[in-house]
Short mmCIF file of N, CA and C and ligand atoms in Angstrom, two decimals:
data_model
loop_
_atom_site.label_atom_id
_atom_site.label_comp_id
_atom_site.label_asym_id
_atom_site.label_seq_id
_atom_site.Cartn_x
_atom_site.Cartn_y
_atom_site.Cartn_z
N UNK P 1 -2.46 -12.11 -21.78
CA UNK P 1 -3.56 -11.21 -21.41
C UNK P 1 -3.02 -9.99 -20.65
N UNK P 2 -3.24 -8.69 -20.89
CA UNK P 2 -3.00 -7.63 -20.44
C UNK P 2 -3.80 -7.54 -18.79
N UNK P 3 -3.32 -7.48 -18.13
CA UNK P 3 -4.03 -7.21 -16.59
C UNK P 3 -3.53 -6.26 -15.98
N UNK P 4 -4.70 -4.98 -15.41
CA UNK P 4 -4.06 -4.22 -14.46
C UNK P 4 -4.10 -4.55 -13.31
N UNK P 5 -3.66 -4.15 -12.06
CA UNK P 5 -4.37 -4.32 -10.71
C UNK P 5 -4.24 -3.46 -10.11
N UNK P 6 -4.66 -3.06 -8.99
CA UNK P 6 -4.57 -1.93 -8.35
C UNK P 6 -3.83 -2.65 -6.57
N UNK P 7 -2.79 -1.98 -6.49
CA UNK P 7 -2.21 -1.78 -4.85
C UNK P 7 -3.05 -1.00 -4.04
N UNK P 8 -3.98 -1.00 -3.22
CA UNK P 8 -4.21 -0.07 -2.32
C UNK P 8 -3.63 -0.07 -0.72
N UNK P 9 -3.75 1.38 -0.20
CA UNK P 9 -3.59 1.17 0.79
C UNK P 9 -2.98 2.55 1.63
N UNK P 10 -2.73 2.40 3.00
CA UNK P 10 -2.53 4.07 3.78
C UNK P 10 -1.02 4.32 3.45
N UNK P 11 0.17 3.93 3.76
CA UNK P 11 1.59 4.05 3.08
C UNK P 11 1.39 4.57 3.75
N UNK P 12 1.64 5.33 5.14
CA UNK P 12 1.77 6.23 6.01
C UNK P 12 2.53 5.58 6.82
N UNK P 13 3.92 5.60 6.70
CA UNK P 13 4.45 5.79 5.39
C UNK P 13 4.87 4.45 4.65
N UNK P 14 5.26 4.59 3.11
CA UNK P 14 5.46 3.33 2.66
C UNK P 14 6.83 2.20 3.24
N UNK P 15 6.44 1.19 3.03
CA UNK P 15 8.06 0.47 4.06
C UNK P 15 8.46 -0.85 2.84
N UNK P 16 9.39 -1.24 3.35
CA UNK P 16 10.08 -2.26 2.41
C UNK P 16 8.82 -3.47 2.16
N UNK P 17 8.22 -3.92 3.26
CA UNK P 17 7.00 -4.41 2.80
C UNK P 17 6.09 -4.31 1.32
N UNK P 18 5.31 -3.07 1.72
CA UNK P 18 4.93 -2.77 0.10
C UNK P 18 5.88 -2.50 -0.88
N UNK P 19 6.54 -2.11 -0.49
CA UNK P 19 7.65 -2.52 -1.89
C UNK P 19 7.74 -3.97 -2.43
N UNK P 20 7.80 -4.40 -1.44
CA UNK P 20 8.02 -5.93 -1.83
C UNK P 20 7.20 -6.45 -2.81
N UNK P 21 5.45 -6.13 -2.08
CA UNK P 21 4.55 -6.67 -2.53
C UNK P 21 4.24 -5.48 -4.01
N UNK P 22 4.35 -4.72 -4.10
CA UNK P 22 4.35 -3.75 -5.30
C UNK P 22 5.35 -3.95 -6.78
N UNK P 23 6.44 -4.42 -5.95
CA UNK P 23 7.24 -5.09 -6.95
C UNK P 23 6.95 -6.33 -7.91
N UNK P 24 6.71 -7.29 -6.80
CA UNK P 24 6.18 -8.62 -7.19
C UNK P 24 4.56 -8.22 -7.94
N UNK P 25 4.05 -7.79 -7.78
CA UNK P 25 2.86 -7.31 -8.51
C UNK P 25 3.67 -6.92 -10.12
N UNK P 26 4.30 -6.10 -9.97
CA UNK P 26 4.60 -5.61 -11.04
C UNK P 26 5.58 -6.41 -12.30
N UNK P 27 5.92 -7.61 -11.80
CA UNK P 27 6.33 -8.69 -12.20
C UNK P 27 5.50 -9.28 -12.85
N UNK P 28 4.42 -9.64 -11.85
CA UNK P 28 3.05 -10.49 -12.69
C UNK P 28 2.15 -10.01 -13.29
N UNK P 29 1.85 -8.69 -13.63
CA UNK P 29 0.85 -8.00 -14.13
C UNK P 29 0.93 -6.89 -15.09
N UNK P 30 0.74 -6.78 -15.84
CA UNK P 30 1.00 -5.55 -17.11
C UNK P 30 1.35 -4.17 -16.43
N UNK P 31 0.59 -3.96 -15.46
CA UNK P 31 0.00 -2.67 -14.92
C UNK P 31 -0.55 -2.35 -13.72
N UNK P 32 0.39 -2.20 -12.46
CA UNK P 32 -0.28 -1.96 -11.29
C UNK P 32 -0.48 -0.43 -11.11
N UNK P 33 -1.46 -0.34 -10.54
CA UNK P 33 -1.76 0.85 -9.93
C UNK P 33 -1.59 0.66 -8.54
N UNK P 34 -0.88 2.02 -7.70
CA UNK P 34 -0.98 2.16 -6.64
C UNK P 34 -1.86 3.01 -6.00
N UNK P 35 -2.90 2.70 -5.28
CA UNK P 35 -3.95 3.68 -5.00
C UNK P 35 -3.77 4.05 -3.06
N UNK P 36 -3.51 5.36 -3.32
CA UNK P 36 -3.32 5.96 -1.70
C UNK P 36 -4.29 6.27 -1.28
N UNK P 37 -5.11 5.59 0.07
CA UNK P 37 -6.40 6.65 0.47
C UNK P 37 -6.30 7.70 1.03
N UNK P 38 -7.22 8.38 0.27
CA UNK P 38 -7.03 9.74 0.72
C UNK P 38 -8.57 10.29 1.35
N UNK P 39 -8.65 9.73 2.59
CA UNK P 39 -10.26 9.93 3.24
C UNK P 39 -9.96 11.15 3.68
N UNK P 40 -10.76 11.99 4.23
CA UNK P 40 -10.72 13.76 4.84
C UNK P 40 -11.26 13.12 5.81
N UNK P 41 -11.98 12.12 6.02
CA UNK P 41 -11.98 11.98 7.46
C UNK P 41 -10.76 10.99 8.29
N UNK P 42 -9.86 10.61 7.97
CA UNK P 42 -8.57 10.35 8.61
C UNK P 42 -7.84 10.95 8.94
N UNK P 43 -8.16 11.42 10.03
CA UNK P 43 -7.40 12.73 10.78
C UNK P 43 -5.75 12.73 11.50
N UNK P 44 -5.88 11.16 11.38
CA UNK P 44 -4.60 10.55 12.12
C UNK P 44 -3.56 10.65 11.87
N UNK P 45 -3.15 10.58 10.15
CA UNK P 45 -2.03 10.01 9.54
C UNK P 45 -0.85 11.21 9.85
N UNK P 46 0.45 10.12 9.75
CA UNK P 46 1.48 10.94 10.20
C UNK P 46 1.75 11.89 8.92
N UNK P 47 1.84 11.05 7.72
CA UNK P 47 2.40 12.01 6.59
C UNK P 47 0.85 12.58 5.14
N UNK P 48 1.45 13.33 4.68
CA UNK P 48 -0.08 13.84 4.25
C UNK P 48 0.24 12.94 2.86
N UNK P 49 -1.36 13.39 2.07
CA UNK P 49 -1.14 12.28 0.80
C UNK P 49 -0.12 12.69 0.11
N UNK P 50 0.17 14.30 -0.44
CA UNK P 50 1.08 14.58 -1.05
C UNK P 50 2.88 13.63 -0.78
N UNK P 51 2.74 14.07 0.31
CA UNK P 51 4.23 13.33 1.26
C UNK P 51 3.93 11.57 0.96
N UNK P 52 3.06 11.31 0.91
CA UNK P 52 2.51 9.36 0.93
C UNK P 52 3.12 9.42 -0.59
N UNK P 53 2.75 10.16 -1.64
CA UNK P 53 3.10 9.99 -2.72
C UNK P 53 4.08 9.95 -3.50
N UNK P 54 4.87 11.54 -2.83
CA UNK P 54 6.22 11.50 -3.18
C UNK P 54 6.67 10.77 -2.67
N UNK P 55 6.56 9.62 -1.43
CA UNK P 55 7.38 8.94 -0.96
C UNK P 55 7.59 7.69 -1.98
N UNK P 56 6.30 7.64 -2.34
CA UNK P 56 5.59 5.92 -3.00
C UNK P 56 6.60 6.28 -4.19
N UNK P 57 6.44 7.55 -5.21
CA UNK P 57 7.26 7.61 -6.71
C UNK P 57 8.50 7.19 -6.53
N UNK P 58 9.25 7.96 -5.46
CA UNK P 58 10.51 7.90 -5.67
C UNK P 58 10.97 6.49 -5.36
N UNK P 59 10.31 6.24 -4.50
CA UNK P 59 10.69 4.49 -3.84
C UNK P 59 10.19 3.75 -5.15
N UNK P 60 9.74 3.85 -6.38
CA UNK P 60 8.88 2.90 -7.33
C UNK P 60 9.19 3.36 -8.49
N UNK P 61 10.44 4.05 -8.82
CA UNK P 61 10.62 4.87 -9.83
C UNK P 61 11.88 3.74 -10.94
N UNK P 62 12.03 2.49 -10.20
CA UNK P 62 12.61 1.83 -11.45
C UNK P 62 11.77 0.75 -11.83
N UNK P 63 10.73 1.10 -11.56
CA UNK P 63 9.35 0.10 -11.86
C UNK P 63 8.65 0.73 -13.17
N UNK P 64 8.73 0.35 -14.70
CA UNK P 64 8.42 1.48 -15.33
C UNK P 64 6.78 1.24 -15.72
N UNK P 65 6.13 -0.24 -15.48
CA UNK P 65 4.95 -0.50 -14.88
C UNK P 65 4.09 0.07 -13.69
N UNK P 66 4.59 0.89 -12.67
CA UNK P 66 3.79 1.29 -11.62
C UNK P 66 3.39 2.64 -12.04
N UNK P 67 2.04 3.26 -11.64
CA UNK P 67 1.53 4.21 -11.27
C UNK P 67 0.68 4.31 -9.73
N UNK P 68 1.66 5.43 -9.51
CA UNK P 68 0.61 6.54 -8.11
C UNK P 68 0.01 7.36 -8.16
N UNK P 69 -0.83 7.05 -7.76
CA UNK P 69 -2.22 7.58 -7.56
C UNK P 69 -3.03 7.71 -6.13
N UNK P 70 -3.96 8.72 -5.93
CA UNK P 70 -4.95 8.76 -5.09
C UNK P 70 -6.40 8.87 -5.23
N UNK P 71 -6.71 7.83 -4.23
CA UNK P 71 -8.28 7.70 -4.30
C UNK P 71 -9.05 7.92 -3.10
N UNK P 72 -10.39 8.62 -3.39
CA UNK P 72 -11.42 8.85 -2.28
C UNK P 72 -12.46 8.18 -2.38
N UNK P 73 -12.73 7.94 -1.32
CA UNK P 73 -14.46 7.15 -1.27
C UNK P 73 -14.49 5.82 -1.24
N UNK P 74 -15.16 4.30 -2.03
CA UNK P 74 -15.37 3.35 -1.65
C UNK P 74 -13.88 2.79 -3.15
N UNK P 75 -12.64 1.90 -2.23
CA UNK P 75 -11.94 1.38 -3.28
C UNK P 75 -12.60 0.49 -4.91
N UNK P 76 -13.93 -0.24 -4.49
CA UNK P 76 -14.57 -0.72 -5.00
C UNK P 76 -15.13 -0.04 -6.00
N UNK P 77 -15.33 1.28 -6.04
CA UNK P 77 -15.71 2.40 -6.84
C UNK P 77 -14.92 2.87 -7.66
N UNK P 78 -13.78 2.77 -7.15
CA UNK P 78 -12.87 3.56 -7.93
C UNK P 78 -12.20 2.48 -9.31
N UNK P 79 -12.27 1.13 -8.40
CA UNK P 79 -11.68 0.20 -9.68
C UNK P 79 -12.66 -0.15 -11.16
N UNK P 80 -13.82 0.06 -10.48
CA UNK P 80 -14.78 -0.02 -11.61
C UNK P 80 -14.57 1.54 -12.39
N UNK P 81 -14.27 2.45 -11.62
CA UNK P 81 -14.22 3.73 -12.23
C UNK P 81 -12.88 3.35 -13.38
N UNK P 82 -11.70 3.12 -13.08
CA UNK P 82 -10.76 2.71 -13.87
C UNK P 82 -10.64 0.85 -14.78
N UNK P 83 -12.09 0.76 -14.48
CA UNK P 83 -11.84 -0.34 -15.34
C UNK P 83 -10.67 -1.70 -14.60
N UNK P 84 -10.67 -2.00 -13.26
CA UNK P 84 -9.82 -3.05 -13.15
C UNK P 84 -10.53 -3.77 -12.13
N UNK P 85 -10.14 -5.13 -12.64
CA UNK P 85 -10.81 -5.93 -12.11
C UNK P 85 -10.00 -6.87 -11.02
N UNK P 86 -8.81 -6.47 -10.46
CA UNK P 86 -7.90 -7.04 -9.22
C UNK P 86 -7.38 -6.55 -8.31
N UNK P 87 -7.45 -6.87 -7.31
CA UNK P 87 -6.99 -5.61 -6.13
C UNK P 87 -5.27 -6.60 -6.15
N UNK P 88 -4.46 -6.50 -5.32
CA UNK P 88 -3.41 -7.36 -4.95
C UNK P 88 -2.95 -6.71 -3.63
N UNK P 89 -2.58 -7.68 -2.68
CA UNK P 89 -2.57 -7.21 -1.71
C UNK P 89 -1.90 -8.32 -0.40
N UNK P 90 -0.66 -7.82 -0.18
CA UNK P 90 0.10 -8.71 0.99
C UNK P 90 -0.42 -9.26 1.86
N UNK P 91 -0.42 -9.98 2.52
CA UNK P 91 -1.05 -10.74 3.72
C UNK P 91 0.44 -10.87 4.63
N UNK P 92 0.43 -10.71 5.61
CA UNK P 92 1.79 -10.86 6.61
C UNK P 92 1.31 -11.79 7.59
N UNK P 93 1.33 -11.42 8.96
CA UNK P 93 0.94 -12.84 9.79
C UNK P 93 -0.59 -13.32 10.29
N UNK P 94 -0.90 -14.11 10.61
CA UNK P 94 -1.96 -14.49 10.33
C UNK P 94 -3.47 -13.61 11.38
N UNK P 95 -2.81 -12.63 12.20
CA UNK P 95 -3.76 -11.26 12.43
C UNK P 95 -4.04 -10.33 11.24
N UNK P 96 -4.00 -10.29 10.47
CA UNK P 96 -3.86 -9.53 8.77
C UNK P 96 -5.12 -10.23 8.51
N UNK P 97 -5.22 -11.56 8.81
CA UNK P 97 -6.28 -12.71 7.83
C UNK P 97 -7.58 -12.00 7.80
N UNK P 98 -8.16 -11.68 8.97
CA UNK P 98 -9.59 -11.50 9.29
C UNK P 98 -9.73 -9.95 8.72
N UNK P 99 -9.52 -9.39 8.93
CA UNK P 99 -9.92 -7.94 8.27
C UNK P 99 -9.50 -7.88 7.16
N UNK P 100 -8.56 -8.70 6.47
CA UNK P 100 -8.38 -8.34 4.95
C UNK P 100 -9.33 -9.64 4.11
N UNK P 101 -9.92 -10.90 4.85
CA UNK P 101 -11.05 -11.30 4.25
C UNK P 101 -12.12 -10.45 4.68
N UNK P 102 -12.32 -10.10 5.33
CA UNK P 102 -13.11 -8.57 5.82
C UNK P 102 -13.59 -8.18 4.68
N UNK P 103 -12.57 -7.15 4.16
CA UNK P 103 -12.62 -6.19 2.99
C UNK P 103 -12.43 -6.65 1.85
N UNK P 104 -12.44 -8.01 1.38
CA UNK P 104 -11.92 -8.64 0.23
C UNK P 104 -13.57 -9.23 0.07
N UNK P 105 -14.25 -9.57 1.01
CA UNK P 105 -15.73 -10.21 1.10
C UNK P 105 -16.31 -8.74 0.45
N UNK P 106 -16.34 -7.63 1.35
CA UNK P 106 -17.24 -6.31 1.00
C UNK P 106 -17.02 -5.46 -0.33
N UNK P 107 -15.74 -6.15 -0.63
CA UNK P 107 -15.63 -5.10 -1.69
C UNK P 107 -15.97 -6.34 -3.22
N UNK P 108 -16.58 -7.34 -3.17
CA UNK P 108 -16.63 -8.17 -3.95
C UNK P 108 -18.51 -7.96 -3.80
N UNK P 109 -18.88 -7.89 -2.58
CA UNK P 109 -20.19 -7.30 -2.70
C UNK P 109 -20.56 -6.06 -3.32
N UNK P 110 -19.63 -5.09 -3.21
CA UNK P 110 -19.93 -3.77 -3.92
C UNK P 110 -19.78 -3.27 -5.11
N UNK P 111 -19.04 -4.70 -5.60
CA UNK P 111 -18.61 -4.76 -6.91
C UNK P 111 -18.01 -5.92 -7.03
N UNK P 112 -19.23 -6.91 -8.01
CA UNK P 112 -19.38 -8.54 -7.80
C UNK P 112 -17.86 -8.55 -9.01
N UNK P 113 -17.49 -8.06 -10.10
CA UNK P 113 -16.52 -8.17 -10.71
C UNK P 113 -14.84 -7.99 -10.20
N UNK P 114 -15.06 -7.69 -8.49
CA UNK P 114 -13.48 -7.09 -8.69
C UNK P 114 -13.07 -8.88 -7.46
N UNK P 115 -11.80 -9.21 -7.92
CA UNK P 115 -11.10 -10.19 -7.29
C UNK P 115 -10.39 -9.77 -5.88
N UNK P 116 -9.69 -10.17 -5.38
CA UNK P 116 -8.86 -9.85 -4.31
C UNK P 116 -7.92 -11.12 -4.51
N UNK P 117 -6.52 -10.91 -4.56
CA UNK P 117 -5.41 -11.39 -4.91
C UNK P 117 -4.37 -11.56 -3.65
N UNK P 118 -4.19 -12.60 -3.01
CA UNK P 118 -3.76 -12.24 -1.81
C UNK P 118 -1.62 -12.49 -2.28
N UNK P 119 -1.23 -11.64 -1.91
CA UNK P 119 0.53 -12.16 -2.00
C UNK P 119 1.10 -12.34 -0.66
N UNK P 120 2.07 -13.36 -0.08
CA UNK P 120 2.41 -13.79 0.90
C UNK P 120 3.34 -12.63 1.01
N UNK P 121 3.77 -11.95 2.22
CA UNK P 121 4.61 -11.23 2.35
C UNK P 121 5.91 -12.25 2.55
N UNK P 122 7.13 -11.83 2.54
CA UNK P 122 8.38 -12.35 2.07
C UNK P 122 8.54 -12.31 3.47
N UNK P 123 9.05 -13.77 4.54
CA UNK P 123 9.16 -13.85 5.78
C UNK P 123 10.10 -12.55 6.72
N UNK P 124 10.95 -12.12 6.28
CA UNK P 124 11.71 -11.08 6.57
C UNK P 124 10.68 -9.93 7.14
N UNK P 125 9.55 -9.60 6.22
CA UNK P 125 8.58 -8.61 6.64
C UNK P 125 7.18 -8.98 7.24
N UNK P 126 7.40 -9.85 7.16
CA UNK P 126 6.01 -10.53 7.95
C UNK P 126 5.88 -9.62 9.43
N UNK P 127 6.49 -8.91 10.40
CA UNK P 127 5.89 -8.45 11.28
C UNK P 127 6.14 -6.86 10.76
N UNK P 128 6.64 -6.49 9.47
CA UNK P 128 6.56 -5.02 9.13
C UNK P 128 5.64 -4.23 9.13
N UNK P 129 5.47 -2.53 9.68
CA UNK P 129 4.16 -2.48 9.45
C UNK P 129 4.49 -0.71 9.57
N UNK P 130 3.57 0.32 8.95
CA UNK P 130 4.13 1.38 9.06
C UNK P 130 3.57 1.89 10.08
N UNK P 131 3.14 1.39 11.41
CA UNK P 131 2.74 1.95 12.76
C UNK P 131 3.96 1.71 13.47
N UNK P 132 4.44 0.22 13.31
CA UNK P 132 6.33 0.40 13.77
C UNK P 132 7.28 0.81 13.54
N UNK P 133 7.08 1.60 12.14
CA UNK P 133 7.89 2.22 11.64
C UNK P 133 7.81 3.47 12.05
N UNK P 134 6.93 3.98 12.57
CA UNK P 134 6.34 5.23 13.36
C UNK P 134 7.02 5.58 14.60
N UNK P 135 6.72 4.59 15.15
CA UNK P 135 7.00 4.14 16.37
C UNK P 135 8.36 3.83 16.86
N UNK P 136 9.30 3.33 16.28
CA UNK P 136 10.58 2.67 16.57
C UNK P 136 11.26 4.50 15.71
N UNK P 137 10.88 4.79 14.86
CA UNK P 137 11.63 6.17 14.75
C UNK P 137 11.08 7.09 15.81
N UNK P 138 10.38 7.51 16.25
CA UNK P 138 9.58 8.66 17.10
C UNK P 138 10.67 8.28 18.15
N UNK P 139 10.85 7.12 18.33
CA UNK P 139 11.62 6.78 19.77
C UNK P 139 12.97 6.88 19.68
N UNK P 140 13.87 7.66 18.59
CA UNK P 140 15.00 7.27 18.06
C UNK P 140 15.65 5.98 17.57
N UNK P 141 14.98 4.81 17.14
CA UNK P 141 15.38 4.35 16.64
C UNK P 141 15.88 4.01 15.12
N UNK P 142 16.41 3.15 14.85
CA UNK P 142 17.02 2.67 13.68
C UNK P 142 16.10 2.25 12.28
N UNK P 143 15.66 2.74 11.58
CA UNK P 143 14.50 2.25 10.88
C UNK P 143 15.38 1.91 9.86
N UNK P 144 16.69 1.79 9.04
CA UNK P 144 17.21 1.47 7.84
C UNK P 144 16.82 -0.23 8.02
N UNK P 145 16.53 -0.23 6.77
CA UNK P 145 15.87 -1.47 6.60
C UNK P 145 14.80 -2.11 6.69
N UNK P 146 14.24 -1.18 7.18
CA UNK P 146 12.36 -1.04 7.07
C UNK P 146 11.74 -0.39 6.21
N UNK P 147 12.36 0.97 5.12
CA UNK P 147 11.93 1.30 4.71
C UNK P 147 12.98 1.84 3.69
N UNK P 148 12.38 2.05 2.05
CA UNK P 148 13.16 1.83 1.41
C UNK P 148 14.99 3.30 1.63
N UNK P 149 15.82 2.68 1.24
CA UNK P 149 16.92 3.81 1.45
C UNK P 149 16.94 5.03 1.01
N UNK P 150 16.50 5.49 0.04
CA UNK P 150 16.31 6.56 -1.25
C UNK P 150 14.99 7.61 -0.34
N UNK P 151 14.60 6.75 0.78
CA UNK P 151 13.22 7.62 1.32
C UNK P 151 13.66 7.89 3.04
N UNK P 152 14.59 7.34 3.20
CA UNK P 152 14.79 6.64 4.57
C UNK P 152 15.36 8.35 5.03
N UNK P 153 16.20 8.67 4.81
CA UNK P 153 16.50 10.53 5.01
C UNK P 153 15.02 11.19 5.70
N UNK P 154 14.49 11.20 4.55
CA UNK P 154 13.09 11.88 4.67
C UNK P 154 11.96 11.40 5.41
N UNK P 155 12.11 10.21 5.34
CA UNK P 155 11.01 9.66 6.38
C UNK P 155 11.51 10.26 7.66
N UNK P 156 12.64 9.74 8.47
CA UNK P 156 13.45 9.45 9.70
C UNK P 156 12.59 11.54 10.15
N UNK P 157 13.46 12.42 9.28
CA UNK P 157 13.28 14.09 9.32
C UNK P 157 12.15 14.42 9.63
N UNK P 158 10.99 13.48 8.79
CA UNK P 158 9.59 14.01 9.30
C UNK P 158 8.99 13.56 10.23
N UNK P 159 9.40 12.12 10.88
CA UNK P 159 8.80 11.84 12.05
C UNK P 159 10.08 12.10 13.28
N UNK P 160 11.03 12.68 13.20
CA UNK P 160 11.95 12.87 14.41
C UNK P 160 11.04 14.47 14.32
N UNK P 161 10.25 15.22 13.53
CA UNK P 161 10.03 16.52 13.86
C UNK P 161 8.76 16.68 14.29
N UNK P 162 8.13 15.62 14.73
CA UNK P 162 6.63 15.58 15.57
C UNK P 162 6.84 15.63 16.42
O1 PNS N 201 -2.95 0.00 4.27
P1 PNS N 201 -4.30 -0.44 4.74
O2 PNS N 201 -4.71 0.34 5.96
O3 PNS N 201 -4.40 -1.92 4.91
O4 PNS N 201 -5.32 -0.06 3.56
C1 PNS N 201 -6.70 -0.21 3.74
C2 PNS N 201 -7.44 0.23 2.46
C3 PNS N 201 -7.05 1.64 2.06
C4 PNS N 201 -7.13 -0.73 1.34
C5 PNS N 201 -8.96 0.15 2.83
O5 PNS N 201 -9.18 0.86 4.00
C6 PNS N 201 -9.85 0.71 1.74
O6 PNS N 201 -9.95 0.18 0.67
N1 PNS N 201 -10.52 1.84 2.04
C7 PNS N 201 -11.42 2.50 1.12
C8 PNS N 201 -12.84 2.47 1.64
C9 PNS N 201 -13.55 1.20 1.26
O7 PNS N 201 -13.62 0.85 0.10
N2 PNS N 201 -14.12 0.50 2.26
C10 PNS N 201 -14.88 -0.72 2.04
C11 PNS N 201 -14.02 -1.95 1.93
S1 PNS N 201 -13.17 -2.25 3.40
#
């Protein structure tokens, strides 16, 4: 059976984590989509969608199954807009649980057809997250190995220049 699914999520910025879980998606499924939110009211984010994106291609570029992409408005909307019926989506330690059955409950209400697919993050990244990755660079630290190498230049440049 042909299955797409869709990755969502902020990638601000992307880290070995979603890779992980983007990969392994792309293993089990014909066709993942990666969907970046792109709200105008998230005023916060360190890197813009453009920058979220080029980061996501180049880091996903021997995946010949993945597409990036950006989406606005309700995720639930958009998968029915593209026709898919699976979200997939890492779970890390067990503070992750409640807000991602959260959004896995609401978005099954807003659209009784779409699943939520949970993937265990790979113990290594279980406390990964791209607010520490923010964070541990802003402060000069060492981020190789948090985030993929091919991006790691460019990430490190744009948050040592905030
Ligand atoms: O990387 P994140 O922050 O865990 O991603 C969260 C994301 C983007 C998957 C979630 O915020 C989302 O789907 N936002 C779109 C708005 C929406 O559909 N909200 C209702 C369900 S929570």
């Amino acid at each position: 059976m042909e299955t797409t699914v869709i990755c969502p999520g902020s990638f601000d910025p992307v880290t070995l984590g979603h890779i992980d879980i983007i990969s392994r998606a792309s293993k089990m499924f014909s066709y993942v989509i990666v969907a970046v939110l792109a709200n105008p009211s998230k005023q916060n984010s360190s890197f813009s969608i453009d920058e979220r994106i080029d980061l996501l291609v180049k880091s996903t570029e021997n995946l010949e199954n993945v597409e990036i992409v950006s989406f606005e408005g309700l995720l639930a909307e958009y998968a029915k807009k593209r026709n898919v019926t699976a979200i997939v989506k890492g779970l890390r330690a067990v503070s992750d649980f409640e807000y991602e059955f959260q959004m896995s409950l609401t978005n099954k209400i807003l659209n009784p057809d779409l699943e939520t697919i949970f993937l265990t993050a790979e113990s290594k990244y279980m406390y990964l997250s791209s607010s520490m990755v923010k964070q541990v660079a802003s402060l000069g630290g060492d981020i190789k190995g948090f985030v993929p190498d091919c991006v790691l230049d460019r990430i490190v440049e744009r948050l040592s220049a905030k």
